[in-house]
Structures are given as structure tokens and as C-alpha cells.
Amino acid sequence: MNLFERLSGVIKEELTSLVNQSIRQEDTPEEEIERTISQMRSKVMATRIAIVRSSASQARLLKKGLVILEEELAQAEAKREALLRRISQANQRLERATRPTQTPFYKLEEKALELEAIAQAADELNWTKKINS
């Protein structure tokens, strides 16, 4: 199998993958990124296999392509990790910002609300007892 036949096979696989993706229901961004990275890993692996099976002159060409593929894969993985970190940090900041302040006034108000709820429940129970009596 020569270089052009291998490249033709890779291109056919890519086209099939693109068609399958367009048919699929819409995925979350995380799922799309994971699928893209998985496809990139598959290309790297296929290129490595092609290098082993090819002649010396073809192997040199494929190795150059492999370097580029590996760099793109590393960049995609690094970008994914950076985005996931940003999401996590934003969630933490949002949680801190929306968390009620634990001032003494807040604590006292919470205690008052709790006691008022208990008192209201007790009043309702007493009212029910009076009706049933």
C-alpha cells in the first residue's frame, strides 16, 4: 500500500466521521471536545502504524505529519484542561459569591426564622386540636 492509498483511507474515514457527526443529535461542548480529541488520538495512532508499515522515504514524510498531529493533539488537550479549570474556578467563585454571609446578624435572623416556623407549626397543630375537640 503506498502513501496515497493510506492518505485516501484516512480522508475517507474523516468524511465518514463528519457525516456521522452531522446525523447525531447535538452534543454538549464537552462531548464534542472529547470526541474531537479521541479522533485526533486515532489519527496519531494510525499515522504511527503507517510509519511502521511504510518504506523509508514514505516514513520520513509520515513522521513530519506525525509531529504536526501530535502538536495539535497536545494543544487541544491543553486547551481543554485550561477551559475545564476556568469552568471549575468560575463555579467556585459563583458559589462563594452567592453563599450567604455568615455575620452574627445573619445567624440571628436564621435562628429567628427557624423559631417562627416552629411556632407557626405549633399554632397550626393547636388549632387543629381545638377543631377536632
PDB file of C-alpha atoms in Angstrom:
ATOM      1  CA  MET A   1       0.000   0.000   0.000  1.00  0.00           C
ATOM      2  CA  ASN A   2       1.525   3.322  -0.964  1.00  0.00           C
ATOM      3  CA  LEU A   3       1.341   6.675   0.726  1.00  0.00           C
ATOM      4  CA  PHE A   4      -1.528   7.970  -1.390  1.00  0.00           C
ATOM      5  CA  GLU A   5      -3.681   4.941  -0.686  1.00  0.00           C
ATOM      6  CA  ARG A   6      -3.107   5.395   3.054  1.00  0.00           C
ATOM      7  CA  LEU A   7      -3.939   9.083   2.898  1.00  0.00           C
ATOM      8  CA  SER A   8      -7.027   8.251   0.845  1.00  0.00           C
ATOM      9  CA  GLY A   9      -8.121   5.847   3.579  1.00  0.00           C
ATOM     10  CA  VAL A  10      -7.607   8.455   6.290  1.00  0.00           C
ATOM     11  CA  ILE A  11      -9.587  11.033   4.292  1.00  0.00           C
ATOM     12  CA  LYS A  12     -12.449   8.559   3.744  1.00  0.00           C
ATOM     13  CA  GLU A  13     -12.538   7.856   7.488  1.00  0.00           C
ATOM     14  CA  GLU A  14     -12.668  11.581   8.218  1.00  0.00           C
ATOM     15  CA  LEU A  15     -15.521  12.131   5.765  1.00  0.00           C
ATOM     16  CA  THR A  16     -17.453   9.224   7.266  1.00  0.00           C
ATOM     17  CA  SER A  17     -16.867  10.656  10.721  1.00  0.00           C
ATOM     18  CA  LEU A  18     -18.100  14.084   9.636  1.00  0.00           C
ATOM     19  CA  VAL A  19     -21.262  12.602   8.123  1.00  0.00           C
ATOM     20  CA  ASN A  20     -21.927  10.603  11.289  1.00  0.00           C
ATOM     21  CA  GLN A  21     -21.448  13.705  13.417  1.00  0.00           C
ATOM     22  CA  SER A  22     -23.930  15.693  11.360  1.00  0.00           C
ATOM     23  CA  ILE A  23     -26.528  12.935  11.715  1.00  0.00           C
ATOM     24  CA  ARG A  24     -26.082  12.706  15.501  1.00  0.00           C
ATOM     25  CA  GLN A  25     -28.152  14.811  17.832  1.00  0.00           C
ATOM     26  CA  GLU A  26     -26.466  17.884  19.194  1.00  0.00           C
ATOM     27  CA  ASP A  27     -23.913  17.056  21.867  1.00  0.00           C
ATOM     28  CA  THR A  28     -22.690  19.168  24.725  1.00  0.00           C
ATOM     29  CA  PRO A  29     -19.487  21.115  24.097  1.00  0.00           C
ATOM     30  CA  GLU A  30     -17.643  18.766  26.463  1.00  0.00           C
ATOM     31  CA  GLU A  31     -18.753  15.726  24.459  1.00  0.00           C
ATOM     32  CA  GLU A  32     -17.763  17.382  21.184  1.00  0.00           C
ATOM     33  CA  ILE A  33     -14.313  18.223  22.538  1.00  0.00           C
ATOM     34  CA  GLU A  34     -13.814  14.688  23.873  1.00  0.00           C
ATOM     35  CA  ARG A  35     -14.853  13.228  20.525  1.00  0.00           C
ATOM     36  CA  THR A  36     -12.501  15.568  18.644  1.00  0.00           C
ATOM     37  CA  ILE A  37      -9.575  14.671  20.908  1.00  0.00           C
ATOM     38  CA  SER A  38     -10.388  10.983  20.534  1.00  0.00           C
ATOM     39  CA  GLN A  39     -10.366  11.350  16.749  1.00  0.00           C
ATOM     40  CA  MET A  40      -7.046  13.165  16.919  1.00  0.00           C
ATOM     41  CA  ARG A  41      -5.590  10.332  19.014  1.00  0.00           C
ATOM     42  CA  SER A  42      -6.855   7.837  16.427  1.00  0.00           C
ATOM     43  CA  LYS A  43      -5.134   9.790  13.639  1.00  0.00           C
ATOM     44  CA  VAL A  44      -1.880   9.825  15.594  1.00  0.00           C
ATOM     45  CA  MET A  45      -2.112   6.069  16.151  1.00  0.00           C
ATOM     46  CA  ALA A  46      -2.980   5.396  12.500  1.00  0.00           C
ATOM     47  CA  THR A  47      -0.036   7.514  11.390  1.00  0.00           C
ATOM     48  CA  ARG A  48       2.322   5.644  13.734  1.00  0.00           C
ATOM     49  CA  ILE A  49       1.135   2.341  12.309  1.00  0.00           C
ATOM     50  CA  ALA A  50       1.538   3.661   8.768  1.00  0.00           C
ATOM     51  CA  ILE A  51       5.124   4.705   9.577  1.00  0.00           C
ATOM     52  CA  VAL A  52       5.998   1.205  10.740  1.00  0.00           C
ATOM     53  CA  ARG A  53       4.487  -0.372   7.625  1.00  0.00           C
ATOM     54  CA  SER A  54       5.869   2.071   5.072  1.00  0.00           C
ATOM     55  CA  SER A  55       9.124   2.374   3.190  1.00  0.00           C
ATOM     56  CA  ALA A  56      11.905   4.619   4.453  1.00  0.00           C
ATOM     57  CA  SER A  57      11.074   7.535   2.132  1.00  0.00           C
ATOM     58  CA  GLN A  58       7.363   7.371   2.960  1.00  0.00           C
ATOM     59  CA  ALA A  59       8.167   7.031   6.662  1.00  0.00           C
ATOM     60  CA  ARG A  60      10.105  10.318   6.604  1.00  0.00           C
ATOM     61  CA  LEU A  61       7.083  12.118   5.153  1.00  0.00           C
ATOM     62  CA  LEU A  62       4.714  10.474   7.604  1.00  0.00           C
ATOM     63  CA  LYS A  63       6.958  11.341  10.561  1.00  0.00           C
ATOM     64  CA  LYS A  64       6.765  15.016   9.642  1.00  0.00           C
ATOM     65  CA  GLY A  65       2.977  14.745   9.572  1.00  0.00           C
ATOM     66  CA  LEU A  66       3.027  12.840  12.859  1.00  0.00           C
ATOM     67  CA  VAL A  67       4.930  15.650  14.584  1.00  0.00           C
ATOM     68  CA  ILE A  68       2.271  18.116  13.457  1.00  0.00           C
ATOM     69  CA  LEU A  69      -0.575  15.825  14.561  1.00  0.00           C
ATOM     70  CA  GLU A  70       0.998  15.290  17.979  1.00  0.00           C
ATOM     71  CA  GLU A  71       1.460  19.039  18.465  1.00  0.00           C
ATOM     72  CA  GLU A  72      -2.177  19.682  17.531  1.00  0.00           C
ATOM     73  CA  LEU A  73      -3.310  16.949  19.920  1.00  0.00           C
ATOM     74  CA  ALA A  74      -1.213  18.376  22.765  1.00  0.00           C
ATOM     75  CA  GLN A  75      -2.613  21.847  22.110  1.00  0.00           C
ATOM     76  CA  ALA A  76      -6.200  20.559  22.060  1.00  0.00           C
ATOM     77  CA  GLU A  77      -5.712  18.659  25.320  1.00  0.00           C
ATOM     78  CA  ALA A  78      -4.061  21.668  26.972  1.00  0.00           C
ATOM     79  CA  LYS A  79      -6.870  23.954  25.832  1.00  0.00           C
ATOM     80  CA  ARG A  80      -9.496  21.500  27.122  1.00  0.00           C
ATOM     81  CA  GLU A  81      -7.781  21.324  30.514  1.00  0.00           C
ATOM     82  CA  ALA A  82      -7.485  25.112  30.694  1.00  0.00           C
ATOM     83  CA  LEU A  83     -11.188  25.541  29.881  1.00  0.00           C
ATOM     84  CA  LEU A  84     -12.215  22.912  32.433  1.00  0.00           C
ATOM     85  CA  ARG A  85     -10.088  24.702  35.068  1.00  0.00           C
ATOM     86  CA  ARG A  86     -11.715  28.021  34.171  1.00  0.00           C
ATOM     87  CA  ILE A  87     -15.178  26.477  34.486  1.00  0.00           C
ATOM     88  CA  SER A  88     -14.290  24.988  37.862  1.00  0.00           C
ATOM     89  CA  GLN A  89     -12.861  28.287  39.122  1.00  0.00           C
ATOM     90  CA  ALA A  90     -15.905  30.208  37.883  1.00  0.00           C
ATOM     91  CA  ASN A  91     -18.217  27.748  39.662  1.00  0.00           C
ATOM     92  CA  GLN A  92     -16.241  28.159  42.875  1.00  0.00           C
ATOM     93  CA  ARG A  93     -16.355  31.954  42.606  1.00  0.00           C
ATOM     94  CA  LEU A  94     -20.085  31.836  41.915  1.00  0.00           C
ATOM     95  CA  GLU A  95     -20.637  29.591  44.915  1.00  0.00           C
ATOM     96  CA  ARG A  96     -18.664  31.948  47.164  1.00  0.00           C
ATOM     97  CA  ALA A  97     -20.487  34.992  45.788  1.00  0.00           C
ATOM     98  CA  THR A  98     -23.947  33.513  46.281  1.00  0.00           C
ATOM     99  CA  ARG A  99     -23.230  31.946  49.660  1.00  0.00           C
ATOM    100  CA  PRO A 100     -24.944  33.947  52.408  1.00  0.00           C
ATOM    101  CA  THR A 101     -22.634  35.953  54.595  1.00  0.00           C
ATOM    102  CA  GLN A 102     -22.163  34.402  57.979  1.00  0.00           C
ATOM    103  CA  THR A 103     -22.408  37.589  60.018  1.00  0.00           C
ATOM    104  CA  PRO A 104     -23.868  37.497  63.536  1.00  0.00           C
ATOM    105  CA  PHE A 105     -26.963  39.312  62.229  1.00  0.00           C
ATOM    106  CA  TYR A 106     -27.454  36.685  59.543  1.00  0.00           C
ATOM    107  CA  LYS A 107     -27.123  33.875  62.083  1.00  0.00           C
ATOM    108  CA  LEU A 108     -29.565  35.552  64.447  1.00  0.00           C
ATOM    109  CA  GLU A 109     -32.053  36.143  61.629  1.00  0.00           C
ATOM    110  CA  GLU A 110     -31.794  32.485  60.593  1.00  0.00           C
ATOM    111  CA  LYS A 111     -32.484  31.437  64.186  1.00  0.00           C
ATOM    112  CA  ALA A 112     -35.483  33.797  64.371  1.00  0.00           C
ATOM    113  CA  LEU A 113     -36.902  32.418  61.097  1.00  0.00           C
ATOM    114  CA  GLU A 114     -36.460  28.874  62.332  1.00  0.00           C
ATOM    115  CA  LEU A 115     -38.206  29.594  65.648  1.00  0.00           C
ATOM    116  CA  GLU A 116     -41.023  31.443  63.860  1.00  0.00           C
ATOM    117  CA  ALA A 117     -41.571  28.433  61.610  1.00  0.00           C
ATOM    118  CA  ILE A 118     -41.677  26.102  64.614  1.00  0.00           C
ATOM    119  CA  ALA A 119     -44.091  28.418  66.437  1.00  0.00           C
ATOM    120  CA  GLN A 120     -46.367  28.612  63.383  1.00  0.00           C
ATOM    121  CA  ALA A 121     -46.382  24.823  63.078  1.00  0.00           C
ATOM    122  CA  ALA A 122     -47.237  24.518  66.787  1.00  0.00           C
ATOM    123  CA  ASP A 123     -50.078  27.069  66.406  1.00  0.00           C
ATOM    124  CA  GLU A 124     -51.463  25.099  63.469  1.00  0.00           C
ATOM    125  CA  LEU A 125     -51.305  21.868  65.466  1.00  0.00           C
ATOM    126  CA  ASN A 126     -53.109  23.519  68.412  1.00  0.00           C
ATOM    127  CA  TRP A 127     -55.735  24.976  66.051  1.00  0.00           C
ATOM    128  CA  THR A 128     -56.302  21.518  64.554  1.00  0.00           C
ATOM    129  CA  LYS A 129     -56.639  20.009  68.054  1.00  0.00           C
ATOM    130  CA  LYS A 130     -59.223  22.658  69.030  1.00  0.00           C
ATOM    131  CA  ILE A 131     -61.293  21.944  65.911  1.00  0.00           C
ATOM    132  CA  ASN A 132     -61.217  18.204  66.496  1.00  0.00           C
ATOM    133  CA  SER A 133     -62.175  18.553  70.182  1.00  0.00           C
TER     134      SER A 133
END
